[in-house]
GROMACS .gro file of N, CA and C in nm:
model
  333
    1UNK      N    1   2.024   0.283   9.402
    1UNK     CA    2   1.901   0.320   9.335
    1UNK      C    3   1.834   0.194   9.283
    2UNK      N    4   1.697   0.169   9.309
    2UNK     CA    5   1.616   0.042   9.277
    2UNK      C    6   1.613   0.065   9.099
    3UNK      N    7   1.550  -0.033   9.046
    3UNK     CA    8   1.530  -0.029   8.903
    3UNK      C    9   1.398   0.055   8.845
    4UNK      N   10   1.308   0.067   8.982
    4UNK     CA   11   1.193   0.155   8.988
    4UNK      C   12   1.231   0.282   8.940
    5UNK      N   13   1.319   0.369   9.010
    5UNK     CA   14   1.368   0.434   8.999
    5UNK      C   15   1.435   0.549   8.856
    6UNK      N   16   1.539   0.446   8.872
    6UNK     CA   17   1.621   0.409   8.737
    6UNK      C   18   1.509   0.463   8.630
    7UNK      N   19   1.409   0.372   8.613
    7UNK     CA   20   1.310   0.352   8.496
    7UNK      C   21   1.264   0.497   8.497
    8UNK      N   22   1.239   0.564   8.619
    8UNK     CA   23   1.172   0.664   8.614
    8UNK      C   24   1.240   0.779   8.569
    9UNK      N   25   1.391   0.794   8.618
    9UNK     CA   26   1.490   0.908   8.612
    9UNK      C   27   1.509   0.853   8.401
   10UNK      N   28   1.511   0.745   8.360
   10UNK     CA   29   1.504   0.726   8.239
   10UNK      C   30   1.398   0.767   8.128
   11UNK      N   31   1.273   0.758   8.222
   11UNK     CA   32   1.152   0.852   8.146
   11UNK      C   33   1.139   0.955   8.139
   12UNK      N   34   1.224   1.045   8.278
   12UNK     CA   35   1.161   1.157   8.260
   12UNK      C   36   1.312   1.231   8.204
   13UNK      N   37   1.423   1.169   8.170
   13UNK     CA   38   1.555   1.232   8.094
   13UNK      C   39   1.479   1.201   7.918
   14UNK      N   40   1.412   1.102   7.880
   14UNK     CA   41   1.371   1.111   7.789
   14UNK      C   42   1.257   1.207   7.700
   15UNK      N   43   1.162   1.235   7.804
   15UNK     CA   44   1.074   1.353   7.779
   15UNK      C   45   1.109   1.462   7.807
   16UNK      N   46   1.267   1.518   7.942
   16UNK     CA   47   1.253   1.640   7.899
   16UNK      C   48   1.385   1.674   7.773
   17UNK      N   49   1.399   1.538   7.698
   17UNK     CA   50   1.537   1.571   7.599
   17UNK      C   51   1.457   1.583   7.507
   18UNK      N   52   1.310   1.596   7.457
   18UNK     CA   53   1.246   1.622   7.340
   18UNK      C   54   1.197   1.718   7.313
   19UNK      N   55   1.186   1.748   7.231
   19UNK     CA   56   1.201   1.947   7.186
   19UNK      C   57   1.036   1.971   7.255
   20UNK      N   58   1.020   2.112   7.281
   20UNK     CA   59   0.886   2.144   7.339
   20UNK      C   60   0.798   2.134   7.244
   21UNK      N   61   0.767   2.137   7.124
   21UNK     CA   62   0.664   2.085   7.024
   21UNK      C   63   0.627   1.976   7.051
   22UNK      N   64   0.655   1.861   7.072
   22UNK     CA   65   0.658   1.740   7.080
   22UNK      C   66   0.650   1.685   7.224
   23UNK      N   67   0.689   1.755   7.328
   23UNK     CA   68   0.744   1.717   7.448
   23UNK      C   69   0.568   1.614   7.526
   24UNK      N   70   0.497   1.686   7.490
   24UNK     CA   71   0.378   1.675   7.579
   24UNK      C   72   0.316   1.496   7.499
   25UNK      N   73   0.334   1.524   7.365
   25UNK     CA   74   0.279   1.383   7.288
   25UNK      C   75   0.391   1.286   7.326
   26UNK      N   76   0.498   1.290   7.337
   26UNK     CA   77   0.601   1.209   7.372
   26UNK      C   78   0.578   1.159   7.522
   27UNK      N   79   0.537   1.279   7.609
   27UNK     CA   80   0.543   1.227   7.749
   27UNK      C   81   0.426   1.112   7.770
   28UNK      N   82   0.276   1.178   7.708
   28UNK     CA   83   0.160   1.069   7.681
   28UNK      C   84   0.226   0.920   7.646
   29UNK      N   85   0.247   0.908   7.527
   29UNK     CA   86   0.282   0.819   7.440
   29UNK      C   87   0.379   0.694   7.555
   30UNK      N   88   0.498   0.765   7.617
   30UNK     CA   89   0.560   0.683   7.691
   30UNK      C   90   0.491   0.633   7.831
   31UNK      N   91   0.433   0.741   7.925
   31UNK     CA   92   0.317   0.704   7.997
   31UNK      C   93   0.230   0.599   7.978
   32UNK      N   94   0.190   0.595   7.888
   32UNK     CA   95   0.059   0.523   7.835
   32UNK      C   96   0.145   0.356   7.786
   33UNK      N   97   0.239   0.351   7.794
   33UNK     CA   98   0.311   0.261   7.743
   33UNK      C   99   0.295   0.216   7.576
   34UNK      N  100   0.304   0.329   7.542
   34UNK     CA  101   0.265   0.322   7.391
   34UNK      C  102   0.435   0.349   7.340
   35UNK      N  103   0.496   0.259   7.286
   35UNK     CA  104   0.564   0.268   7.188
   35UNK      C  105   0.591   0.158   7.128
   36UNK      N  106   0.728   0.222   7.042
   36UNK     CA  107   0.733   0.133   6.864
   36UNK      C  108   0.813   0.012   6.925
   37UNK      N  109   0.765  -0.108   6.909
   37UNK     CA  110   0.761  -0.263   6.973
   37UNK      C  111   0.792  -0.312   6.829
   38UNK      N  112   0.962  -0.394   6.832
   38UNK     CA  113   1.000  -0.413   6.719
   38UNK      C  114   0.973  -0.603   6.676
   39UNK      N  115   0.899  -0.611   6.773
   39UNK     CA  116   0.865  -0.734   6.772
   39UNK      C  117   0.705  -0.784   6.704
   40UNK      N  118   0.686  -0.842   6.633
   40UNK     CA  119   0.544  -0.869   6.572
   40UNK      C  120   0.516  -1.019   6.667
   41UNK      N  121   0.378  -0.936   6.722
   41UNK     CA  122   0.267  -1.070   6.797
   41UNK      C  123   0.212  -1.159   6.719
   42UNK      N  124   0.224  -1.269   6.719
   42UNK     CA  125   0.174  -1.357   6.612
   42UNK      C  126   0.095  -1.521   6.681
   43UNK      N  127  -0.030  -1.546   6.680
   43UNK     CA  128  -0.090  -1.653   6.754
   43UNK      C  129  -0.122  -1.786   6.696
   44UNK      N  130  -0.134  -1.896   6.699
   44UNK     CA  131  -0.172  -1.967   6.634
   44UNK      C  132  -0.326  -1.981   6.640
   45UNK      N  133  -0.358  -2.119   6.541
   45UNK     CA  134  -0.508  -2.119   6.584
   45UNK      C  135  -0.589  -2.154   6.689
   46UNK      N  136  -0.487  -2.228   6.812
   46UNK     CA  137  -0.503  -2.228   6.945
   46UNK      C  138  -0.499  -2.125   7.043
   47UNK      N  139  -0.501  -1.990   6.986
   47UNK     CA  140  -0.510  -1.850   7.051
   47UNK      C  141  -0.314  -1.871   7.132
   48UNK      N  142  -0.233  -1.990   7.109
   48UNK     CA  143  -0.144  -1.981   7.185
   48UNK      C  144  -0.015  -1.877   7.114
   49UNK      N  145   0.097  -1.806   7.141
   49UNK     CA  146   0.175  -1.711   7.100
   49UNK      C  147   0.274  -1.819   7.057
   50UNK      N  148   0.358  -1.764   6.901
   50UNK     CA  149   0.480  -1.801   6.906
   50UNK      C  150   0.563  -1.739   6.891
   51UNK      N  151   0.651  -1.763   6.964
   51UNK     CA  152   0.789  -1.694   6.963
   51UNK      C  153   0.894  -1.702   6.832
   52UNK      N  154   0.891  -1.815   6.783
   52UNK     CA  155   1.051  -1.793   6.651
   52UNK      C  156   0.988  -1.748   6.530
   53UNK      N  157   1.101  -1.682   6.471
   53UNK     CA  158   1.050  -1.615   6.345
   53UNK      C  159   1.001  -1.746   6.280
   54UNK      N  160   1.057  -1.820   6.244
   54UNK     CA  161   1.039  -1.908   6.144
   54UNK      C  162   0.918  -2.027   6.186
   55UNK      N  163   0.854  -1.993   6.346
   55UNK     CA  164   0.728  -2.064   6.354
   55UNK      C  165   0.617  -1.959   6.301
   56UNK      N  166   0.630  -1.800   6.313
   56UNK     CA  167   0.591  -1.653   6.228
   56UNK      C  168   0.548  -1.658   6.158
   57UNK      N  169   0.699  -1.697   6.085
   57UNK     CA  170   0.629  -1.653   5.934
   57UNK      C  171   0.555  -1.851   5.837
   58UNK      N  172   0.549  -1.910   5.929
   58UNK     CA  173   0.478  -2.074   5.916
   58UNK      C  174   0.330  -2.043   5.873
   59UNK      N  175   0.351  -2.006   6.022
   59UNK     CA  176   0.174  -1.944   6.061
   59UNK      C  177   0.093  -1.812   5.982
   60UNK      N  178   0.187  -1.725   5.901
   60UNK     CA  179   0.185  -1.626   5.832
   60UNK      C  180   0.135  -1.727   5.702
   61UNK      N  181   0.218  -1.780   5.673
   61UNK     CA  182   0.183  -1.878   5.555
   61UNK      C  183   0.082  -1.914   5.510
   62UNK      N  184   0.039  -2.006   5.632
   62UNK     CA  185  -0.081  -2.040   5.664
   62UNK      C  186  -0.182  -2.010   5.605
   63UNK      N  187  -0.228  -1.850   5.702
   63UNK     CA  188  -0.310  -1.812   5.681
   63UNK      C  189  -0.315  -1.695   5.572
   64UNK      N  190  -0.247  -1.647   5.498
   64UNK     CA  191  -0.275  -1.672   5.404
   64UNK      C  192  -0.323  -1.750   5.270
   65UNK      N  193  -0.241  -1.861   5.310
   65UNK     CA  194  -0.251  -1.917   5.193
   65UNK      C  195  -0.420  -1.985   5.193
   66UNK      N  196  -0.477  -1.967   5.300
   66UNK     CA  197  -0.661  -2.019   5.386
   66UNK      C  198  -0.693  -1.901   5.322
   67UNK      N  199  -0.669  -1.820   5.349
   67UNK     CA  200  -0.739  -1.654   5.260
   67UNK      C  201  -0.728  -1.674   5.138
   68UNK      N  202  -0.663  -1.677   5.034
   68UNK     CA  203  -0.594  -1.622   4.888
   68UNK      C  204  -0.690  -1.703   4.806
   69UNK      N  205  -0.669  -1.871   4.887
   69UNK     CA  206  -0.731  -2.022   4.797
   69UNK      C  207  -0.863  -2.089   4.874
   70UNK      N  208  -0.942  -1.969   4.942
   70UNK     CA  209  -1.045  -2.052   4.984
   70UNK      C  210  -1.163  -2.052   4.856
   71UNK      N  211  -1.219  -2.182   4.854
   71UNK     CA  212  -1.301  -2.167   4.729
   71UNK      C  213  -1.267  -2.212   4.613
   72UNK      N  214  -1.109  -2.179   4.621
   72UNK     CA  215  -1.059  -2.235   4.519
   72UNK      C  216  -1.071  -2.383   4.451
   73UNK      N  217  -1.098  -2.346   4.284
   73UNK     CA  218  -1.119  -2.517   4.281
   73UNK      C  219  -0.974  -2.563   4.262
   74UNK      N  220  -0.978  -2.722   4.308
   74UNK     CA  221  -0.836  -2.767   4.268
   74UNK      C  222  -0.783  -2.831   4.193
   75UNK      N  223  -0.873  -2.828   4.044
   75UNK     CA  224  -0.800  -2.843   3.939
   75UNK      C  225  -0.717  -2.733   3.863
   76UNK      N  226  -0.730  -2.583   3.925
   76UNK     CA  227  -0.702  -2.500   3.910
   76UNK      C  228  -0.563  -2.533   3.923
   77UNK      N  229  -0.443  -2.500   3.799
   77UNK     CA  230  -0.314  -2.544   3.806
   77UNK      C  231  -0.214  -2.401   3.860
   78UNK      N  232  -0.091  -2.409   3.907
   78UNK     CA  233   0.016  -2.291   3.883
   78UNK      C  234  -0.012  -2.225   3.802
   79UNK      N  235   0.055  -2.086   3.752
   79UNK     CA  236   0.097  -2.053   3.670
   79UNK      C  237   0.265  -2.028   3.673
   80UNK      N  238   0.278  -2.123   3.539
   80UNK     CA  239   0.455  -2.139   3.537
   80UNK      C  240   0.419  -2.091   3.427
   81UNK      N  241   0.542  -2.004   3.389
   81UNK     CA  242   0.627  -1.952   3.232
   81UNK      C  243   0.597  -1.798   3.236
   82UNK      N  244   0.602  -1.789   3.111
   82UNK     CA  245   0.606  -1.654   3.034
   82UNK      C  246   0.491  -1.558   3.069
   83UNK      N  247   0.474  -1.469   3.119
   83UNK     CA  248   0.335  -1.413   3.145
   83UNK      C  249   0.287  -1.425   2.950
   84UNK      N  250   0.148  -1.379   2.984
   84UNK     CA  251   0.053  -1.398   2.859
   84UNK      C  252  -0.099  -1.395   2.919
   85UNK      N  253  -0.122  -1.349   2.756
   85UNK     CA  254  -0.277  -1.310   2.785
   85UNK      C  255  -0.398  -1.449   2.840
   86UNK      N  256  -0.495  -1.407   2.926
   86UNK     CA  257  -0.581  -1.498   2.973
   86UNK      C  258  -0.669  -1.599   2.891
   87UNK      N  259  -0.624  -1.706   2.916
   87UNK     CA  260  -0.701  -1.824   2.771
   87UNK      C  261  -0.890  -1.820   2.820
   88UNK      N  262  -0.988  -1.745   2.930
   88UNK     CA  263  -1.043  -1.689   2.953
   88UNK      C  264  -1.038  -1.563   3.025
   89UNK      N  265  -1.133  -1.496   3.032
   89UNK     CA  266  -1.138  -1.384   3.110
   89UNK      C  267  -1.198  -1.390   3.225
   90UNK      N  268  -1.171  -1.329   3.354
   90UNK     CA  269  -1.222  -1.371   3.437
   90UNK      C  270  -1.380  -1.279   3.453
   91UNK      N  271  -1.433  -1.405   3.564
   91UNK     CA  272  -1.622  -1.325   3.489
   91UNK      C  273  -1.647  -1.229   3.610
   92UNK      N  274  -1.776  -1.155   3.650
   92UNK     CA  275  -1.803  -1.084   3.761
   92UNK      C  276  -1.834  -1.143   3.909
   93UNK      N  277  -1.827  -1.275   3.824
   93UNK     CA  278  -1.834  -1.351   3.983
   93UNK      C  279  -1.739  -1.350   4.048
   94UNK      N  280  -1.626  -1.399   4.016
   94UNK     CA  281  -1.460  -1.420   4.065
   94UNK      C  282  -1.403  -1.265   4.084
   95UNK      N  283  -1.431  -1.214   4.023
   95UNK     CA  284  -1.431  -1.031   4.032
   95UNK      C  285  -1.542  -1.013   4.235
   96UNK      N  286  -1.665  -1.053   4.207
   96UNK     CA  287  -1.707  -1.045   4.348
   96UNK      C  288  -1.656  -1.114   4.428
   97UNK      N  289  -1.584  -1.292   4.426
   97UNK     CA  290  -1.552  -1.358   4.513
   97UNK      C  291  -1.415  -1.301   4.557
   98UNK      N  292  -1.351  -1.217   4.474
   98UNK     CA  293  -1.229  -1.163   4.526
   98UNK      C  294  -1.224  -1.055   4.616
   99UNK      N  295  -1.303  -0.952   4.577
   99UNK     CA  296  -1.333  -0.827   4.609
   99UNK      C  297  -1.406  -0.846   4.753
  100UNK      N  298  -1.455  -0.938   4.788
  100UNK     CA  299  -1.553  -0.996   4.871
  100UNK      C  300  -1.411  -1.025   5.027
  101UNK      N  301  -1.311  -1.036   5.003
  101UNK     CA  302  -1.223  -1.081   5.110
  101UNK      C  303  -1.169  -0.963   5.163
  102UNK      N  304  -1.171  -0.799   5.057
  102UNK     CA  305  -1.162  -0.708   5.111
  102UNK      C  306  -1.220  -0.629   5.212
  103UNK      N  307  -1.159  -0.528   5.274
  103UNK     CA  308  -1.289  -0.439   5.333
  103UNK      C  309  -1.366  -0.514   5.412
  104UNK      N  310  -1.282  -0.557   5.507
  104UNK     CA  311  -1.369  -0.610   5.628
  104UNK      C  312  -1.501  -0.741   5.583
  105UNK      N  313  -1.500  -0.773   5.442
  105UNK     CA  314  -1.566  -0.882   5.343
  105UNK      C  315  -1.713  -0.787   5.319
  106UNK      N  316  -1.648  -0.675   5.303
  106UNK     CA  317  -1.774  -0.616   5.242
  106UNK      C  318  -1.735  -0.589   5.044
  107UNK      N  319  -1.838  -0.640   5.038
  107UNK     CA  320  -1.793  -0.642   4.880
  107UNK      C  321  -1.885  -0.546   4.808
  108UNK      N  322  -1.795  -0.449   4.719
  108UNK     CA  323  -1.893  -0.303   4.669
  108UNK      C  324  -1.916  -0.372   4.530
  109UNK      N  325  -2.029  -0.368   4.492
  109UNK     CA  326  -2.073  -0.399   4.380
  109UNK      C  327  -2.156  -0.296   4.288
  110UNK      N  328  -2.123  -0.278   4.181
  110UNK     CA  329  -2.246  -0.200   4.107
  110UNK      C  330  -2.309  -0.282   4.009
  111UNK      N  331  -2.416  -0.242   3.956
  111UNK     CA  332  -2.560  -0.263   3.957
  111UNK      C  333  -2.554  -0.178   3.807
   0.00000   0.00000   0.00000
C-alpha cells in the first residue's frame, strides 16, 4: 500500500470514528486541511521563517517591545520597588496614545 493510500484509509477511519453530530464538520475541517497545528509560524522582518523556539520567542520580543515603547520618551525610567501611587497622573493624551495601538489603531475617544 503507497502512503497515498495509507493517508486516505487514515482519513476516512478518522471521520467515520466521529460521532454523527460532528461527523460532517470533522470530515470538512480535515478535507480542507484545516487542523490544530501545534506549531506557531513566526517571520522575521525579512518576511524570512524561523524555526527555533528561542529565535520565536527573540523575535516575539522584539516586536513587542517596538509596540509597548514606541514614542516612548527615554528618560522615562523602570519601575523598580514597591507598587505605589502615581507621583503624576497620567493625562488624556497618553490615555489616547495607548488606546490608539488597540483595535486595529483605531482609537475610541469621547468628546
Amino acid at each position: 500500500m503507497c502512503n497515498r493510500e495509507q493517508s486516505a484509509d487514515t482519513l476516512a477511519e478518522t471521520i467515520t470514528s466521529t460521532d454523527n453530530t460532528r461527523r460532517m464538520f470533522k470530515a470538512n475541517r480535515l478535507l480542507a486541511g484545516i487542523g490544530s497545528s501545534s506549531e506557531i509560524k513566526v517571520h522575521n522582518s525579512d518576511g524570512k521563517d524561523i524555526h527555533t523556539d528561542a529565535g520565536k520567542a527573540n523575535e516575539a520580543m522584539k516586536h513587542f517591545r517596538s509596540q509597548l515603547t514606541e514614542g516612548v520618551d527615554e528618560s522615562v525610567t523602570a519601575f523598580i520597588g514597591e507598587p505605589k501611587p502615581l507621583d503624576c497622573p497620567m493625562t488624556s493624551a497618553e490615555v489616547a496614545h495607548a488606546t490608539s495601538r488597540e483595535k486595529n489603531h483605531v482609537c475610541y475617544r469621547t468628546r
